[in-house]
Coordinates of C-alpha atoms in Angstrom, one line a residue:
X59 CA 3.5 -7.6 7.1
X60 CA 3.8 -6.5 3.6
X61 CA 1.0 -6.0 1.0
X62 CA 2.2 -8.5 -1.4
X63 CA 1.8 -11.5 1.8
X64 CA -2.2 -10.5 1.4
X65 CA -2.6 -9.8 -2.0
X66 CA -5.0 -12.8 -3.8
X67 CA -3.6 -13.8 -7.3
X68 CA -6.3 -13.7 -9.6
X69 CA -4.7 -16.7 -11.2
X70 CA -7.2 -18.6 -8.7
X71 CA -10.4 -16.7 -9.2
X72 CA -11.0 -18.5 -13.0
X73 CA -11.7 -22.2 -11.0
X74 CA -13.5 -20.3 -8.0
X75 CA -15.6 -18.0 -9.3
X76 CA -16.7 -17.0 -13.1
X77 CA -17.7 -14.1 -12.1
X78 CA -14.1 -12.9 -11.8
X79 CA -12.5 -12.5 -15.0
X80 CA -8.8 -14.1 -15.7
X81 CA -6.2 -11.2 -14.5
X82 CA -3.3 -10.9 -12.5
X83 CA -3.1 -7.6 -10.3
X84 CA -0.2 -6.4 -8.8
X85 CA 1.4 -3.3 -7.1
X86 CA 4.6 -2.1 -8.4
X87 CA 7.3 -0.3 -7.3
X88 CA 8.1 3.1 -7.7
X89 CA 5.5 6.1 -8.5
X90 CA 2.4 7.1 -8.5
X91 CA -1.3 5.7 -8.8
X92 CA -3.8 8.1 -6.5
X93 CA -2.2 8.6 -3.4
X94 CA -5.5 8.5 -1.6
X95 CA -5.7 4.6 -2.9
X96 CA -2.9 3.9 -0.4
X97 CA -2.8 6.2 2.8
X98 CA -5.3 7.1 5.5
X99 CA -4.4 10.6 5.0
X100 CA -7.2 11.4 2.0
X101 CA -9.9 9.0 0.8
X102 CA -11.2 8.4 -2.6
X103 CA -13.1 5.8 -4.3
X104 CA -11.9 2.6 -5.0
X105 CA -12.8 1.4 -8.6
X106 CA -15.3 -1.2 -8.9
X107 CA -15.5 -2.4 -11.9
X108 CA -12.1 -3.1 -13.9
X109 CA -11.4 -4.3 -17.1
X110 CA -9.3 -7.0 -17.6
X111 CA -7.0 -5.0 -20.4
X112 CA -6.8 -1.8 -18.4
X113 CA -3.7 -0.8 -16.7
X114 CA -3.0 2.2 -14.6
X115 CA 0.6 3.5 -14.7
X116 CA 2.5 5.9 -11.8
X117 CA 5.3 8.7 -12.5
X118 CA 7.7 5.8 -12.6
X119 CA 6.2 2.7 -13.9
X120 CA 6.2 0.6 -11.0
X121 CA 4.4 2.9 -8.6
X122 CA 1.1 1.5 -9.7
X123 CA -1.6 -1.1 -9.9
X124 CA -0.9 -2.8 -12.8
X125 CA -3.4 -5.6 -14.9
X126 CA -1.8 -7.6 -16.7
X127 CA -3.5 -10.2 -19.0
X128 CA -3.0 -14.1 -18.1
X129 CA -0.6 -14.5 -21.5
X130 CA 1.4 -11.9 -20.0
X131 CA 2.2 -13.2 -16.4
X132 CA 6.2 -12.7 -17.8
X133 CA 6.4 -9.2 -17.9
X134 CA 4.8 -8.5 -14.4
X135 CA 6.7 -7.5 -11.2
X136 CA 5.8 -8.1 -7.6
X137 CA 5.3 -5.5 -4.8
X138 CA 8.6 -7.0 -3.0
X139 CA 11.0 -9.5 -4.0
X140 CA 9.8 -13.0 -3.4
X141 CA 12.3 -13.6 -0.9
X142 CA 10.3 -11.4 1.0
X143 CA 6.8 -12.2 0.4
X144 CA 6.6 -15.8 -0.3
X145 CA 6.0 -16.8 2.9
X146 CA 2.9 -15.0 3.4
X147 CA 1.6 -14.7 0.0
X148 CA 1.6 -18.7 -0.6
X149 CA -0.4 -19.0 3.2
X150 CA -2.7 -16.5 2.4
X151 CA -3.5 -17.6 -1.3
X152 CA -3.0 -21.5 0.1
X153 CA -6.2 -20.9 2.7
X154 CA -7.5 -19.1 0.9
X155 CA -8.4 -21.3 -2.3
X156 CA -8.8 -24.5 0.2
X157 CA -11.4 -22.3 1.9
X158 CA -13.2 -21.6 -1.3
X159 CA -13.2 -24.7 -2.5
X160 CA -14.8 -26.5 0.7
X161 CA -17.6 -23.5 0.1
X162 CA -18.2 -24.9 -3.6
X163 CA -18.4 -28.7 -1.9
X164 CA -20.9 -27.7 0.4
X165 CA -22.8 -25.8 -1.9
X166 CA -22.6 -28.9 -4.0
X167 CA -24.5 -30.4 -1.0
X168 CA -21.0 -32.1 -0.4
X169 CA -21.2 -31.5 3.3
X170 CA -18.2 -32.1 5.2
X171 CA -19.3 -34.6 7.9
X172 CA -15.6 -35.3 8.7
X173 CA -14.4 -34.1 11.9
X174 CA -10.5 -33.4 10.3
X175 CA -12.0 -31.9 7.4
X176 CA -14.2 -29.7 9.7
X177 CA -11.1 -29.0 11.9
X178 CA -8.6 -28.4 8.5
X179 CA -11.8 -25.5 7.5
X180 CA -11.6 -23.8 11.0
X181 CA -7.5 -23.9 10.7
X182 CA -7.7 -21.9 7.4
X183 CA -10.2 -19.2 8.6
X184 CA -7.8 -18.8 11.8
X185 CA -4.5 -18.6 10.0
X186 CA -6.6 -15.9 7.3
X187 CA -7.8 -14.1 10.5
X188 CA -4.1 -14.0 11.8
X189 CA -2.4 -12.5 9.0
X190 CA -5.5 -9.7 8.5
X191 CA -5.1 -9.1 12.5
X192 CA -1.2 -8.4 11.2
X193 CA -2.0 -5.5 8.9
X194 CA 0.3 -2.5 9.6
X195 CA 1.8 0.2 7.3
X196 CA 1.9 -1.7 4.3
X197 CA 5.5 -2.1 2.4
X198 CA 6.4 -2.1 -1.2
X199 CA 9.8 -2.0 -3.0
X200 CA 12.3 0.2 -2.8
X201 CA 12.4 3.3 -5.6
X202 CA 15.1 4.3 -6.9
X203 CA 13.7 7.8 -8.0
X204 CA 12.1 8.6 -5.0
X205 CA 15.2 7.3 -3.5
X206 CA 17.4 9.6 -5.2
X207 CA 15.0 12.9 -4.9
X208 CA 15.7 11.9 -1.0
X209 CA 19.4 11.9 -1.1
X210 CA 19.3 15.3 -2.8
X211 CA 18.0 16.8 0.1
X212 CA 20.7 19.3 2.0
X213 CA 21.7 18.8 5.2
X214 CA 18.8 21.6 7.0
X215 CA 21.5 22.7 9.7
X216 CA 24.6 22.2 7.9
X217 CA 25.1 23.7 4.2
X218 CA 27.0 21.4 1.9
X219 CA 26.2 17.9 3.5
X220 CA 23.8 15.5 2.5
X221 CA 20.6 14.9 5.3
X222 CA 20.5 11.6 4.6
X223 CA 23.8 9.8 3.5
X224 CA 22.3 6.2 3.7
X225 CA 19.9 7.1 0.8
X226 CA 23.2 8.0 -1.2
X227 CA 24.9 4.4 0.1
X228 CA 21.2 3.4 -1.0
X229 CA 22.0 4.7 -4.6
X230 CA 25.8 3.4 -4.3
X231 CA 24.7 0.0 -3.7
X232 CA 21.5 -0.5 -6.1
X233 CA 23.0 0.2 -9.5
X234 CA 22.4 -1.8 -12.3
X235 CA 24.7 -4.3 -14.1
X236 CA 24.1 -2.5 -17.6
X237 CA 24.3 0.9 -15.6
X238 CA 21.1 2.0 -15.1
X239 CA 19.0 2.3 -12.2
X240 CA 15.0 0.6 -11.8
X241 CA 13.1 -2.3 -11.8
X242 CA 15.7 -5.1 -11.8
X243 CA 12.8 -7.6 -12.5
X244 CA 11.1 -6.0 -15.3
X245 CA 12.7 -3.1 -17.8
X246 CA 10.0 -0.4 -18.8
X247 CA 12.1 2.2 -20.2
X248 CA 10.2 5.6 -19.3
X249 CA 11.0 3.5 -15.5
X250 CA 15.1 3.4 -16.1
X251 CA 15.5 6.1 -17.8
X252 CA 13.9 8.5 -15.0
X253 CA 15.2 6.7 -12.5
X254 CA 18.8 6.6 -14.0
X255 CA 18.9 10.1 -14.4
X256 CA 17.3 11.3 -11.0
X257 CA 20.2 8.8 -9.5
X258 CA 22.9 10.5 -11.3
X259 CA 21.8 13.8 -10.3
X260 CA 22.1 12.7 -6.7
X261 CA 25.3 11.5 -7.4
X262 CA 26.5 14.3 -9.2
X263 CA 25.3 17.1 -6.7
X264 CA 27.5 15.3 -4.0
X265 CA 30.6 15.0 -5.8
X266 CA 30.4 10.6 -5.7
X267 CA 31.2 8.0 -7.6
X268 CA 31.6 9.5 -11.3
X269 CA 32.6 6.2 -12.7
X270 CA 28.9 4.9 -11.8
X271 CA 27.7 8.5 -13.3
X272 CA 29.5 7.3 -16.7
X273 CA 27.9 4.3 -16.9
X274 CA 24.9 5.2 -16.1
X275 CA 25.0 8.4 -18.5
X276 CA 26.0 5.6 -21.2
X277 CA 23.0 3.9 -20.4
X278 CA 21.0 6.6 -21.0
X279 CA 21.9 8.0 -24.5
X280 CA 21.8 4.6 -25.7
X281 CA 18.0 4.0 -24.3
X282 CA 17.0 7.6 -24.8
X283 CA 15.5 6.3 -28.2
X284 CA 13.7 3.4 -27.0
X285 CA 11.3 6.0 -25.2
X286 CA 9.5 6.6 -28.5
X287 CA 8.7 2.6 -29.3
X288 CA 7.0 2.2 -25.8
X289 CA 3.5 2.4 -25.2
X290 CA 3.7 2.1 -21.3
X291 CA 4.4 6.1 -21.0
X292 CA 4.0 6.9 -17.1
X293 CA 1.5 9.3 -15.7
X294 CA 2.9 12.6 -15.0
X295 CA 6.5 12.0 -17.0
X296 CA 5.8 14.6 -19.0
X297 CA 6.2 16.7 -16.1
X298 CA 8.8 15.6 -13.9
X299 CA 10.9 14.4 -16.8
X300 CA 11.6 17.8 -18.4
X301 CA 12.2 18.8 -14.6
X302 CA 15.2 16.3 -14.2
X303 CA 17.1 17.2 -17.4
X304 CA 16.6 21.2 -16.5
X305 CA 18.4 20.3 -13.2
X306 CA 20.9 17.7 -15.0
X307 CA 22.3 20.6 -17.2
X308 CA 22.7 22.9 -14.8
X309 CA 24.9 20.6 -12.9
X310 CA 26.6 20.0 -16.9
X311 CA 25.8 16.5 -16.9
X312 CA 25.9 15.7 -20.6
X313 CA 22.0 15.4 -21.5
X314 CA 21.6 15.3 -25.3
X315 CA 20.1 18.8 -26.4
X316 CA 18.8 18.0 -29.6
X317 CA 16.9 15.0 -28.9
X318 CA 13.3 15.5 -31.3
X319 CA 12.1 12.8 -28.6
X320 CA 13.1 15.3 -25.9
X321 CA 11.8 18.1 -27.6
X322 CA 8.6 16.3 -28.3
X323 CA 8.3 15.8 -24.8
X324 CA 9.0 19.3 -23.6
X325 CA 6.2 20.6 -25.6
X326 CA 3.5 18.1 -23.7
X327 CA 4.8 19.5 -20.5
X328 CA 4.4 22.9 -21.5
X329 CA 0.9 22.0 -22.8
X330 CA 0.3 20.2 -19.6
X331 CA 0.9 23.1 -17.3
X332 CA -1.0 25.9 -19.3
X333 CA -3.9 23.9 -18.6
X334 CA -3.3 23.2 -14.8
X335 CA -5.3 25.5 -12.3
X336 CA -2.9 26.7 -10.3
X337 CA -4.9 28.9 -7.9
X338 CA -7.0 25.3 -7.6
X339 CA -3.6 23.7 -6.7
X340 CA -3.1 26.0 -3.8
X341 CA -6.3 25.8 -2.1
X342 CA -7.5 22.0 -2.1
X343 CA -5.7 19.0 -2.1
X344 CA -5.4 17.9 -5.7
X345 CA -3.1 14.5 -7.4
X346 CA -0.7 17.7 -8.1
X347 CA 0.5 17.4 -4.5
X348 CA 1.8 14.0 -5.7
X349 CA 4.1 15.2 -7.8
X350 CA 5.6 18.9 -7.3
X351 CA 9.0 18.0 -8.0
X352 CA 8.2 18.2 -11.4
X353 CA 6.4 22.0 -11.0
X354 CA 7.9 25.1 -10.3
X355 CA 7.4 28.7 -9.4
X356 CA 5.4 27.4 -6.2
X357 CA 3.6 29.3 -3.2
X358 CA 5.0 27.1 -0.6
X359 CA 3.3 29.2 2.2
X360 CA -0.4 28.3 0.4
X361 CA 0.7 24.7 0.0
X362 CA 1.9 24.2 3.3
X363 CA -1.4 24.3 4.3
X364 CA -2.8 21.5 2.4
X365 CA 0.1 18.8 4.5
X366 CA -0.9 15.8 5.5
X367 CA -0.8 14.8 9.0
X368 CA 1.9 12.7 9.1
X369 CA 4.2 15.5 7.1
X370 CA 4.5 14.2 4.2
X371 CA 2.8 16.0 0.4
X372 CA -0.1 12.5 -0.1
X373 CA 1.7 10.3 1.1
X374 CA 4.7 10.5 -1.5
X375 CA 8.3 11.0 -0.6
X376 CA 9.7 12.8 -4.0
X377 CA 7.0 15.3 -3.6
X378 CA 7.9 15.6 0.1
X379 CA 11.6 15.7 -0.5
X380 CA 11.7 18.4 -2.9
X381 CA 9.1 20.3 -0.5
X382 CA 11.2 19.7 2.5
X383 CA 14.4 21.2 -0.3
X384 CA 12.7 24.3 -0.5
X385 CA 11.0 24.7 2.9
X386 CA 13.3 22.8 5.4
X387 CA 9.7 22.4 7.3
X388 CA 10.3 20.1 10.2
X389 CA 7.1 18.1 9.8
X390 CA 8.9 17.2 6.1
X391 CA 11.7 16.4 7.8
X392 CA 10.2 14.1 10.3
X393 CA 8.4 12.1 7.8
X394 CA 11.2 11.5 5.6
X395 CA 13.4 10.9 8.4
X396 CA 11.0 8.1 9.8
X397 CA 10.5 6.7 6.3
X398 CA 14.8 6.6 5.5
X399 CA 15.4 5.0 9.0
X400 CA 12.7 1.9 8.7
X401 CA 14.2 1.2 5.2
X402 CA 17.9 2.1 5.7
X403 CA 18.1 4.5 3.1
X404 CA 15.9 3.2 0.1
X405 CA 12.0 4.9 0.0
X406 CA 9.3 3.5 -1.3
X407 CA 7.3 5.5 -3.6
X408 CA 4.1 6.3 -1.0
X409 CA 4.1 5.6 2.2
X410 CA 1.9 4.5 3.9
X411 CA 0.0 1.9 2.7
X412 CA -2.5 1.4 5.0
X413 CA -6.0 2.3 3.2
X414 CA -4.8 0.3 0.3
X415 CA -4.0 -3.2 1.9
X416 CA -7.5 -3.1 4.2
X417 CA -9.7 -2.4 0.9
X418 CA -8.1 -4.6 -1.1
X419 CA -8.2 -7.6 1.4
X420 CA -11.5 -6.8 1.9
X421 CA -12.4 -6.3 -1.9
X422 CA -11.1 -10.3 -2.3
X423 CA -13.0 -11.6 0.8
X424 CA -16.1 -10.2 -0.9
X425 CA -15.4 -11.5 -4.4
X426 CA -14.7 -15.1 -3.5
X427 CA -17.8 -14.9 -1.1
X428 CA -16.1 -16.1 1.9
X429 CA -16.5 -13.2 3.6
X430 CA -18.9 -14.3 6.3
X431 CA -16.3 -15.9 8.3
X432 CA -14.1 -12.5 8.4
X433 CA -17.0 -10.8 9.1
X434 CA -15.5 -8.8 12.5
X435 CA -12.1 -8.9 10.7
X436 CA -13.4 -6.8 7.4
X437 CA -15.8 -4.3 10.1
X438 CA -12.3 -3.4 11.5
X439 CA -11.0 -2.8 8.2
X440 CA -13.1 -0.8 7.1
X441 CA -13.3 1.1 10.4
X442 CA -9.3 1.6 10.0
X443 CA -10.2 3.3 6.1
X444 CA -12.8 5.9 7.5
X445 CA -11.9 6.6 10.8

């Protein structure tokens, strides 16, 4: 069951409750929001109170929750293709406003006398209780980037071999028709050009496919510009950015060198790291963890220490790939491994998803104030989160 089959549309919420303002929210693909949102390995807060014109963006656009104003439904993109999802997201939003709208009706000292309209109410509230009892790891799309950080990883018994071809077949197969690689549904450029470039690398280090490297190189230069006219910069690009061209010229992949937009963004990296505590980094778990690909001149033996349980660095699998590239730890290994098998070689950006699907489900019970009849439903929830 994916998070996208429980996820309420707030298109709804204007006719069911005005206390709810007019938004659409949706979870994107590739990079990063707070990892603790999503995974039952670290626990945060869970904002409260959000404006509709706010938007949070992740280390590759679609790796966050985004809110998008009703007059800009076009330019949003789903958690997984609708092929995917529809199913599950139409039942759950279906019962869900049928439910509410019987609660208005009987607050409206409409009461439901009928014996089928009774019956249709209990229906709802036991097809809603099936798909919460459903719940599991939570799935998003796949990401490119994270994808391709995972195909770069070499082979941790046998120099010169990728670990995990079917993350390169991944790459192979998931090109874009104008050569880039990203979002196919929505085109945030900061999004295709990281994630073109991070895919060429992979390519590149393995010797594959330099036809598809052309293009996509082609695609680059020619978009390169376009960083500067969008407003939608990720969070942490900055960072990981300057470190993908470092590693794309050292493998002479033809990266402009003189680009003032390039150099524009070197200098906020090297602004960004003077001010990051490093001896902070290494001791507590910090949003760093989320993205050290982009860091360097780490003390892998101190950070080791802050791994999650399930082996991964907060849940992301860039972060983990590049740690398990300079480690070979096992418990990197496993986690990546795990994560490459249940998707055949794509990654999602975090994984899992857990914490985030339970509070969220529960956060729309609550607002539409039919949460009495889920009542053992969001206890079990909410046990899973702080357990």
């Amino acid at each position: 069951m994916s998070f996208s089959s429980v996820c309420l549309s707030f298109d709804l919420l204007p006719t069911l409750n005005s206390q709810v303002p007019p938004i659409n929210t949706h979870i994107m693909s590739t990079h990063h929001l707070l990892p603790s949102f999503y995974s039952s390995n670290y626990h945060f807060s869970f904002p409260s109170n959000i404006s509709s014109s706010s938007s949070l963006y992740s280390k590759s656009s679609l790796g966050s929750i985004s809110f998008v104003p009703k007059e800009n439904k076009e330019k949003r993109c789903k958690a997984i293709s609708k092929s995917q999802t529809q199913e599950y997201h139409e039942e759950f939003e279906t019962n869900v406003k049928t439910l509410k709208l019987c609660e208005t009706n009987v607050e409206d000292d409409k009461v439901i006398d009928d014996e089928e309209d009774q019956d249709i109410v209990v229906g709802l509230v036991n097809s809603i209780k099936s798909i919460l009892s459903s719940l599991e790891d939570g799935k998003t799309n796949m990401s490119a980037y994270d994808t391709a950080w995972v195909a770069l990883v070499e082979d941790v018994h046998t120099s010169g071999t990728p670990q995990f071809p079917s993350s390169l077949e991944w790459i192979v197969k998931n090109q874009l028709q104008d050569g880039s690689w990203g979002d196919s549904q929505l085109f945030l450029t900061h999004d295709r050009i990281l994630s073109t470039l991070a895919c060429v690398i992979a390519l590149t280090t393995w010797n594959m496919h330099p036809e598809k490297c052309d293009k996509a190189m082609s695609f680059f230069r020619e978009n390169l510009d376009k960083l500067e006219d969008e407003n939608e910069e990720l969070a942490g690009f900055e960072v990981i950015f300057p470190s993908l061209l470092d590693r794309a010229r050292r493998l002479n992949i033809d990266v402009p060198n003189d680009s003032p937009i390039l150099k524009n963004i070197f200098a906020k990296r090297d602004e960004k790291l003077r001010r990051i505590p490093r001896e902070m980094m290494h001791k507590i778990p910090t949003t760093l963890l989320y993205s050290l690909e982009g860091m360097s001149d780490l003390d892998w033996k101190q950070l080791l220490k802050l791994q999650s349980q399930d082996g991964s660095f907060l849940t992301s699998t860039s972060s983990t790939a590049f740690a398990l590239m300079q480690t070979k730890d096992e418990n990197c290994f496993k986690y990546l491994n795990k994560i490459v098998n249940k998707f055949n070689g794509g990654v999602p950006f975090a994984f899992p998803l857990d914490t985030f699907e339970r509070t969220w489900v529960v956060d729309r019970l609550e607002r539409l104030g039919i949460s009495r009849y889920f009542q053992q439903e969001i206890k079990d929830c909410m046990c899973y989160v702080y357990r």
